[in-house]
Short mmCIF file of C-alpha atoms and ligand atoms in Angstrom, two decimals:
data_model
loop_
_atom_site.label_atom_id
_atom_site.label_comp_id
_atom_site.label_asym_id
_atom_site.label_seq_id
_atom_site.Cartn_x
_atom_site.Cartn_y
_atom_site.Cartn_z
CA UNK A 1254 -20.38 -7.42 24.85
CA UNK A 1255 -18.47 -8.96 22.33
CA UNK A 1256 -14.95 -8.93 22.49
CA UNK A 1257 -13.32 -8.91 19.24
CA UNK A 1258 -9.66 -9.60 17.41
CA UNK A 1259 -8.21 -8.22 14.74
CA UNK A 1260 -4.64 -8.77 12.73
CA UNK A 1261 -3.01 -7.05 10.16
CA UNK A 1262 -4.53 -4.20 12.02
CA UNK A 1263 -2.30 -1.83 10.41
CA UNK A 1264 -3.44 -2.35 6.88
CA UNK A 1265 -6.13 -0.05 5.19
CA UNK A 1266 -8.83 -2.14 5.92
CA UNK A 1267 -7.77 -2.96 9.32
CA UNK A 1268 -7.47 0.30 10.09
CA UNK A 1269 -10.60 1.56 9.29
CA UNK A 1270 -12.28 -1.61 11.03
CA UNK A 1271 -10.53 -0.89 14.04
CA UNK A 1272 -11.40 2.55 14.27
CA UNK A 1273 -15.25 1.81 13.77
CA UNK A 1274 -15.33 -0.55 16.62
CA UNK A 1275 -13.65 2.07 18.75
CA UNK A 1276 -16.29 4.58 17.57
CA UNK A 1277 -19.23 2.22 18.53
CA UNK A 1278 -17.46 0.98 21.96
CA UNK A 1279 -16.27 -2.42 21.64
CA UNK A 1280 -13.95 -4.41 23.57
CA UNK A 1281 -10.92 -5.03 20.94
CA UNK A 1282 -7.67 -6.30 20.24
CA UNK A 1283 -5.63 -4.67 17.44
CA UNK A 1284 -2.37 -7.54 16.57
CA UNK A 1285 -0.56 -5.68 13.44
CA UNK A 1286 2.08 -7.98 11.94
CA UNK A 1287 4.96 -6.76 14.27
CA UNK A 1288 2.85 -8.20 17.10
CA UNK A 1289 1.60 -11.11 15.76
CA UNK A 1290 2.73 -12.74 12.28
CA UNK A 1291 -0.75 -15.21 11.51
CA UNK A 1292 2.15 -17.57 9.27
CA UNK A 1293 3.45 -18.64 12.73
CA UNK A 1294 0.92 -21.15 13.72
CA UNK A 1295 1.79 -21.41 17.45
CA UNK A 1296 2.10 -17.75 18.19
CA UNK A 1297 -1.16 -17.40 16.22
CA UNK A 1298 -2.45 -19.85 18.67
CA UNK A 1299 -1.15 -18.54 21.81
CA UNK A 1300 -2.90 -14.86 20.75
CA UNK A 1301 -5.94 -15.96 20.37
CA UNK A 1302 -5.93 -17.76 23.90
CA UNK A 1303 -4.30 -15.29 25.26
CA UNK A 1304 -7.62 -12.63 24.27
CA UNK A 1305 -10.18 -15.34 24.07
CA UNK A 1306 -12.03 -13.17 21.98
CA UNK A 1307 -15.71 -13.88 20.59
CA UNK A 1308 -14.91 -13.28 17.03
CA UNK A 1309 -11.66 -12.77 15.44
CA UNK A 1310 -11.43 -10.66 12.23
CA UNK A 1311 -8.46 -11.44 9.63
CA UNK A 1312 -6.98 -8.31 7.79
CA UNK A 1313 -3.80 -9.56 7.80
CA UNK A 1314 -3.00 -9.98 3.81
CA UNK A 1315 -0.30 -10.44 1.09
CA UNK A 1316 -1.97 -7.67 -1.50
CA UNK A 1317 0.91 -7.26 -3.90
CA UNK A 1318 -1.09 -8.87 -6.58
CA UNK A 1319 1.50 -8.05 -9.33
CA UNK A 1320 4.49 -9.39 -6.92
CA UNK A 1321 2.51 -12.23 -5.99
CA UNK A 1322 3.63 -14.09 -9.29
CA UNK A 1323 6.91 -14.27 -8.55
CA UNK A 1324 6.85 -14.99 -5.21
CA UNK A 1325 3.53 -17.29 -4.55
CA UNK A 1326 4.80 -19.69 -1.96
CA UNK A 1327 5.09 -16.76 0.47
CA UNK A 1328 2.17 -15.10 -0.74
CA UNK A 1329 1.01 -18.52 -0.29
CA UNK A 1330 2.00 -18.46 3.50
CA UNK A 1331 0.24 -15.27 4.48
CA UNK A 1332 -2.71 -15.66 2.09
CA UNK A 1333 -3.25 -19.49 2.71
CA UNK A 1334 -1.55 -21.05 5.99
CA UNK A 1335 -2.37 -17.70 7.92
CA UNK A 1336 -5.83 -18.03 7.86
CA UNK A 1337 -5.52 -21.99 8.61
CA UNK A 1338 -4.05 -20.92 11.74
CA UNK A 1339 -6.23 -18.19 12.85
CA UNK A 1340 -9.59 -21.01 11.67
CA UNK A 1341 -7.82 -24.26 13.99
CA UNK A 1342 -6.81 -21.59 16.99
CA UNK A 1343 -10.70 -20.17 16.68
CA UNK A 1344 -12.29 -23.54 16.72
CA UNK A 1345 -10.04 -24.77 19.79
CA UNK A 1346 -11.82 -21.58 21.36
CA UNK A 1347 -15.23 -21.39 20.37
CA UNK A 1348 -14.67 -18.24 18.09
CA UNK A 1349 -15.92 -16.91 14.74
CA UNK A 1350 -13.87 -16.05 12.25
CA UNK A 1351 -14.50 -13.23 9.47
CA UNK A 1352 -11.38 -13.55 7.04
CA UNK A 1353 -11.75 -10.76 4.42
CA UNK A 1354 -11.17 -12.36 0.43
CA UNK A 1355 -11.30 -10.81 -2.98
CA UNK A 1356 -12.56 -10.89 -6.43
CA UNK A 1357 -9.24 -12.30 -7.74
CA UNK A 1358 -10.79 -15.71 -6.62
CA UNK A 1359 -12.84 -15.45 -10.28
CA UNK A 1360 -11.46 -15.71 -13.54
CA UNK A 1361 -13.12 -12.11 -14.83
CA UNK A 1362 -14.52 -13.43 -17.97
CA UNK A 1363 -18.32 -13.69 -16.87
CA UNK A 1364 -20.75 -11.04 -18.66
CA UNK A 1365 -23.57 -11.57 -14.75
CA UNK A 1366 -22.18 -10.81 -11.47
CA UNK A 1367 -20.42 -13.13 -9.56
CA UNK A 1368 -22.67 -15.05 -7.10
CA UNK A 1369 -21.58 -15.74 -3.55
CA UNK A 1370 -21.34 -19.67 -4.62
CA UNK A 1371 -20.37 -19.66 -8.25
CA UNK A 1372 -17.37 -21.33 -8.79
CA UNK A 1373 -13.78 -19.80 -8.34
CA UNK A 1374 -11.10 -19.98 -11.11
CA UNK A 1375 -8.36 -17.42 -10.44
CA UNK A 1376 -6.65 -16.62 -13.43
CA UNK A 1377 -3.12 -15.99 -11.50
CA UNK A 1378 -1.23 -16.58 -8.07
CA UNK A 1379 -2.81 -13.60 -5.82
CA UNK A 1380 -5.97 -15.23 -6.55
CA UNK A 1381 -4.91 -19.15 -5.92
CA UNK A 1382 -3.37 -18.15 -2.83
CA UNK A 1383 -6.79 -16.16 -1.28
CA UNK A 1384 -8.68 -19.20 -2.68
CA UNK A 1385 -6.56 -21.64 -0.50
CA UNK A 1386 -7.43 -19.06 2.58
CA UNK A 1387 -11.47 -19.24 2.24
CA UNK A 1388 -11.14 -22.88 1.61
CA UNK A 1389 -9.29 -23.37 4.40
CA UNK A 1390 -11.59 -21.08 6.73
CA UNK A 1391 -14.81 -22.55 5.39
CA UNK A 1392 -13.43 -26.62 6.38
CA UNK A 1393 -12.46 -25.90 9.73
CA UNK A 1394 -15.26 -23.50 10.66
CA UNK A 1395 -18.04 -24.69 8.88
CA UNK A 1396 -20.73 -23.05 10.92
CA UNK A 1397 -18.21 -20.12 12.44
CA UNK A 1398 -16.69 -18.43 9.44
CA UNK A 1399 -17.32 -15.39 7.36
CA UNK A 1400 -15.40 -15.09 4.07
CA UNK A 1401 -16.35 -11.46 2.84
CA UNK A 1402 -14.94 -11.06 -0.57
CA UNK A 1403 -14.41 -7.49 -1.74
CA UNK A 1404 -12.76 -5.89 -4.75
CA UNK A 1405 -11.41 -2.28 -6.24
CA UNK A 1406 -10.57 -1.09 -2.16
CA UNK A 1407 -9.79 2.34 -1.23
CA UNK A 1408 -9.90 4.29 1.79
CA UNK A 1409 -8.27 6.71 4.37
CA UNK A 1410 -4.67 4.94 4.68
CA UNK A 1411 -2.68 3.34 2.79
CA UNK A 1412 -1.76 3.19 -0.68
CA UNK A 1413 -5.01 2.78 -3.31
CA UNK A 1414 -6.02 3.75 -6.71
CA UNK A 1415 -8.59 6.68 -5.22
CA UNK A 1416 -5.33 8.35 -3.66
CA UNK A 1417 -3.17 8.19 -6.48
CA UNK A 1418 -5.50 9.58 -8.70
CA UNK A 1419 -6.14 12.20 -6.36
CA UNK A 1420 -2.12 12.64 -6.75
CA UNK A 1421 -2.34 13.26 -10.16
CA UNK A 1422 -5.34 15.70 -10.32
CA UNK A 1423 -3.51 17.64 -7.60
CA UNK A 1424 -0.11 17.79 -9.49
CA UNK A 1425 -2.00 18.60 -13.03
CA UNK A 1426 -1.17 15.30 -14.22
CA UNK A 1427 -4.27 14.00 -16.97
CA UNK A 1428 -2.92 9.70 -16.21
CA UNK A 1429 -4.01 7.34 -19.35
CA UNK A 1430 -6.58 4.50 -16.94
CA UNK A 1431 -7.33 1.18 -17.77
CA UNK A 1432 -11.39 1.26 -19.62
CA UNK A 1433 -12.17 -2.32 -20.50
CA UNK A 1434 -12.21 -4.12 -17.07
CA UNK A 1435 -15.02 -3.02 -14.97
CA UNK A 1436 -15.55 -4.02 -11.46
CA UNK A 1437 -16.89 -1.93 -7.78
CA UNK A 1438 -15.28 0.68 -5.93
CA UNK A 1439 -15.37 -0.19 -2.68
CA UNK A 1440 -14.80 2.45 0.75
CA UNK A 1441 -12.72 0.44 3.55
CA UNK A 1442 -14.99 1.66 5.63
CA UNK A 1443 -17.86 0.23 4.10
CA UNK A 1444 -16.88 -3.17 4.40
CA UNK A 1445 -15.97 -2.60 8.20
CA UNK A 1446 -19.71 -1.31 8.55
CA UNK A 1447 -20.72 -4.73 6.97
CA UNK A 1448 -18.47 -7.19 8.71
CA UNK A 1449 -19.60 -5.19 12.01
CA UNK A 1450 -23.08 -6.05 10.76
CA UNK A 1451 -22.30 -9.60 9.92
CA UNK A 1452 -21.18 -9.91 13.54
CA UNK A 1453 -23.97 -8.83 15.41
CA UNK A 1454 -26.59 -10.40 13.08
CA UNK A 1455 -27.59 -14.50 13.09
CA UNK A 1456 -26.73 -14.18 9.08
CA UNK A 1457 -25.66 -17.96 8.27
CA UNK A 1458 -22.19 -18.13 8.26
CA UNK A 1459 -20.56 -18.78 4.49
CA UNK A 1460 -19.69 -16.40 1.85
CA UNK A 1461 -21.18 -12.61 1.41
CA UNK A 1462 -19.88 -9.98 -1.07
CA UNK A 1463 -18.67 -6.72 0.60
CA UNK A 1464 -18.20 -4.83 -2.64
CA UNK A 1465 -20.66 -1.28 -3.52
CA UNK A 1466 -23.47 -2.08 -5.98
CA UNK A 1467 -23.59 -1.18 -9.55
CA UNK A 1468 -20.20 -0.79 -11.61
CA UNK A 1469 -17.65 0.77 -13.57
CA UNK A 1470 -14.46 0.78 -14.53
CA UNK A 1471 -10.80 1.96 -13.66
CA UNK A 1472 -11.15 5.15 -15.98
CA UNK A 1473 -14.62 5.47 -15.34
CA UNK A 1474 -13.74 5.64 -11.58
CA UNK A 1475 -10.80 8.19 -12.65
CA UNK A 1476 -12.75 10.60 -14.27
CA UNK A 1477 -15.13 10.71 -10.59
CA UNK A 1478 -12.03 10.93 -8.90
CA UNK A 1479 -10.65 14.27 -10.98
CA UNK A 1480 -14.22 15.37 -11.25
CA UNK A 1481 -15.13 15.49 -7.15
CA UNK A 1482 -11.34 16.78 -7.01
CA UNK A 1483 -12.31 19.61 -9.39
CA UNK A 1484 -15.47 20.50 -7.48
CA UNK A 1485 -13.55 20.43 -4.41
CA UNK A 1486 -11.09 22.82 -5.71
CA UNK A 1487 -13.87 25.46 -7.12
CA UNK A 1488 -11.90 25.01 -10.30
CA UNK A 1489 -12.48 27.37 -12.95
CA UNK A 1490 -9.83 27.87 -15.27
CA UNK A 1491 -8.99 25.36 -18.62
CA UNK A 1492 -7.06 23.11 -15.35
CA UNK A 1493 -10.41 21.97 -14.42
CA UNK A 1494 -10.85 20.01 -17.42
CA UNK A 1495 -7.80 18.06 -16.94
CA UNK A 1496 -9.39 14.58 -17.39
CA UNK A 1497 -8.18 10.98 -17.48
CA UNK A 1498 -7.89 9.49 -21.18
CA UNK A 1499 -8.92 6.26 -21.93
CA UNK A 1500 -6.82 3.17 -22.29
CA UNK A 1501 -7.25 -0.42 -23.14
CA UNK A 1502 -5.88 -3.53 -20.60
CA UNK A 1503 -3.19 -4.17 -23.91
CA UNK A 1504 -1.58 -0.58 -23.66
CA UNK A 1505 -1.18 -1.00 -19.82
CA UNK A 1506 0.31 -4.44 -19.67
CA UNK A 1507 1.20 -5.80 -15.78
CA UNK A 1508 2.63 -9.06 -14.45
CA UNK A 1509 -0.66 -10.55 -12.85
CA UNK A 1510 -3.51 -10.63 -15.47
CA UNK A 1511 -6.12 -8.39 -14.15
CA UNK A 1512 -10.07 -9.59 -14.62
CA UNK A 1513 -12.06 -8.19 -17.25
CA UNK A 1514 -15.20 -7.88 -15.47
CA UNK A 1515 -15.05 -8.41 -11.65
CA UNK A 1516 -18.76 -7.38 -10.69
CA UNK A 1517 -19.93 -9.47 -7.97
CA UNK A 1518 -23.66 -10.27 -6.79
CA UNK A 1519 -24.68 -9.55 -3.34
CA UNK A 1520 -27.78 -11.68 -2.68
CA UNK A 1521 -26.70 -13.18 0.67
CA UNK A 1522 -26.97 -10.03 2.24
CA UNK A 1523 -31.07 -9.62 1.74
CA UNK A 1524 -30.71 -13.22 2.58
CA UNK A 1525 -29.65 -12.74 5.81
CA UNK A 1526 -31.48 -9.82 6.83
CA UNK A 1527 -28.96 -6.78 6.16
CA UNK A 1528 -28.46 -4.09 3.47
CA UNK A 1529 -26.10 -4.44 0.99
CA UNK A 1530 -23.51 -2.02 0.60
CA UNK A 1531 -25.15 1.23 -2.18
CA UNK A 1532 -23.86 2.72 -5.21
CA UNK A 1533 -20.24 2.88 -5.43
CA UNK A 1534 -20.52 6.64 -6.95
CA UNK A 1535 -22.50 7.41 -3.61
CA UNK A 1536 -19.64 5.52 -1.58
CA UNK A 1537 -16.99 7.47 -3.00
CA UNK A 1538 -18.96 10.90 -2.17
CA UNK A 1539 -19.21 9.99 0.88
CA UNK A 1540 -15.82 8.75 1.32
CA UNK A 1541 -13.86 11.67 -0.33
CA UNK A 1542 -13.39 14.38 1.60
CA UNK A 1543 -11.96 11.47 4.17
CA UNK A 1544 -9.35 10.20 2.02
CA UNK A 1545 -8.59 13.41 0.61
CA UNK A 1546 -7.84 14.91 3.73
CA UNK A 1547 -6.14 12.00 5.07
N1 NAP B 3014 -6.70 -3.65 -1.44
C1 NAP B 3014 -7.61 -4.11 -2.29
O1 NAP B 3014 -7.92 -3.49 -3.33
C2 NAP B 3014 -8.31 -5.40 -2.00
C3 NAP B 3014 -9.19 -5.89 -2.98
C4 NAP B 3014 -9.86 -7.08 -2.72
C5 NAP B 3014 -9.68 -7.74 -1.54
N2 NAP B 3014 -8.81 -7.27 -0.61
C6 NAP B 3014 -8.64 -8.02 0.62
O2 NAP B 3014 -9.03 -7.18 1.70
C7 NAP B 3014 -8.24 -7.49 2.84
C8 NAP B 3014 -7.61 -6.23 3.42
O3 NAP B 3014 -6.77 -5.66 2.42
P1 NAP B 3014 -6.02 -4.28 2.65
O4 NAP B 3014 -6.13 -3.54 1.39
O5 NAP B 3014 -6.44 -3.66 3.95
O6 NAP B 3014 -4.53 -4.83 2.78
P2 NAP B 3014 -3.21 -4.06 3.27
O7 NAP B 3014 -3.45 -2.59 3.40
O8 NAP B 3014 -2.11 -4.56 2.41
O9 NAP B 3014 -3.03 -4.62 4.75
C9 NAP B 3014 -2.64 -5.93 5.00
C10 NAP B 3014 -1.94 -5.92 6.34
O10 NAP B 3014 -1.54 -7.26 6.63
C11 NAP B 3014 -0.24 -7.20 7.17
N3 NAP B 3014 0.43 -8.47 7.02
C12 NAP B 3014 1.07 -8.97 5.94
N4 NAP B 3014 1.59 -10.18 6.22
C13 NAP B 3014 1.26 -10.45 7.51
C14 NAP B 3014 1.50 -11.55 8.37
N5 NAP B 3014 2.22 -12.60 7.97
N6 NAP B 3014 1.01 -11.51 9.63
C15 NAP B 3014 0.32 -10.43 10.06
N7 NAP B 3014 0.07 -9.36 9.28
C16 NAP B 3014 0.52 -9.38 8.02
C17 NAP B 3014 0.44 -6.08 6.42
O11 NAP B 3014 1.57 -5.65 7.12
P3 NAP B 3014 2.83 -5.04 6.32
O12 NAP B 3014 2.30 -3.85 5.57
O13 NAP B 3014 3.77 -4.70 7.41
O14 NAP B 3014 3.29 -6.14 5.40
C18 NAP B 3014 -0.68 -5.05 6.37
O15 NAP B 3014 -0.69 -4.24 7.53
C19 NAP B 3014 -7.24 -8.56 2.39
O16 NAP B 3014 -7.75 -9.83 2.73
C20 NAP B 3014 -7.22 -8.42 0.90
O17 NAP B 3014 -6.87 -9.64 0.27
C21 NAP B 3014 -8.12 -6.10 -0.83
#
């Protein structure tokens, strides 16, 4: 059996990982950052021996992407170092490591998804600092490592875009969403299904996109949101066509520069033998009555 790791266990994707390994009966480890903080390098190291587990998985994260840009030498620490340490104490041991990375490692101005190996630009700090962490995986586990990028995450806990808009439509709020950057919903739980796959496949290790096919964009995803909420509710008066308006990236200005288009390619999964992850409309149908009720 293999037994596994797994830090920032408390975070929305960490969560939802460790929950699917309990449901399919693995041996695990759960570390949130009050038991182990991956920036300290020994106590990183001492946790791993301590478990000596087969594979560690990394869902420890700065995600503040906005408040990344002020603050990118401890975003830095987290995004970058953390994952150095988790990479040197898993090659001391034998392990593999699967460290979780984003879209933010592209500049958003391509017009073709993102292949696994084009080449990163990130166009502001959130997205240096995850570069620094893949890099950093990828030297010191060359043949060991899994960086799974993913993008546009929502799920069951935690704060995410799917929940607030869920908010919104519940409190007969119509919200004005972004409509000119387009990217992939992606369920939490959907890239736990895939790293578990990953794991117990002989895929090559390297880079694989865990984002749902096809795409959309921020409003597009709103007006799903409002629309399963709707159905959901069996609405029938002039409330059910409360609807998200349109709005471009200049009338919602934030801090970090957001990417245009954010669509990545999935072509090492085939590659290696396992399914991509489907449709994000058919994700979030799947996933809603989850993170609604949650
Ligand atoms: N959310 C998205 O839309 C998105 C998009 C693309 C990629 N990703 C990537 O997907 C992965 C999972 O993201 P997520 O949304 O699950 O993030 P999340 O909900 O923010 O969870 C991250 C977890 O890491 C913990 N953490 C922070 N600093 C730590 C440290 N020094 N040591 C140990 N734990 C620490 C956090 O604890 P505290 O809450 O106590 O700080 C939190 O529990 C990350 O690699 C992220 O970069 C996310």
């Amino acid at each position: 059996m293999t037994r596994w790791l797994v830090t920032g266990a408390a975070g929305m994707l960490g969560r939802d990982l460790t929950a699917l390994l309990a449901a399919r009966g693995e041996e695990f480890t759960a570390l949130t950052r009050a038991d182990l903080d991956i920036t300290d390098g020994a106590a990183a190291a001492s946790a791993v021996s301590a478990v000596k587990p087969d594979v560690v998985v990394n869902c420890a994260a700065w995600t503040a992407v906005d408040a990344a840009e002020e603050n990118e030498a401890e975003a830095l620490a987290i995004n970058g170092h953390g994952p150095a340490n988790l990479a040197a104490a898993c090659a001391g041991l034998g392990a593999v490591l699967v460290h979780p990375s984003t879209d933010y490692v592209f500049h958003g101005d391509a017009t073709v998804p993102y292949a696994e190996d084009a080449a990163p630009a990130p166009a502001g700090a959130y997205g240096r600092t995850k570069l620094a962490g893949e890099q950093a995986v990828l030297a010191a586990l060359p043949n060991a490592s899994y960086v799974v990028r993913t993008a546009w995450l929502y799920g069951a806990h935690g704060k995410n875009f799917v929940k607030t808009m869920l908010r919104l439509a519940r409190s007969d709020v119509a919200p004005g969403v972004v409509a000119d950057q387009y990217g992939q919903p992606t369920w939490t739980a959907d890239v736990a299904a895939k790293i578990y796959d990953l794991v117990g496949s002989a895929a090559p290790a390297g880079i694989y996109h865990a984002t749902s096919s096809g795409q959309t964009t921020w409003f597009g995803l709103a007006e799903e949101i409002f629309r399963l909420h709707h159905a959901m509710e069996n609405r029938e008066t002039t409330r059910a066509r409360l609807t998200p308006r349109p709005l471009t990236t200049a009338e919602y200005p934030t801090p970090a520069k957001r990417p245009a288009y954010s669509v990545l390619g999935h072509a090492a999964w085939p590659a290696a033998g396992i399914a991509p992850i489907g449709d994000w409309k058919d994700a979030l149908h799947r996933a809603f009555p989850v993170v609604a009720d949650a």
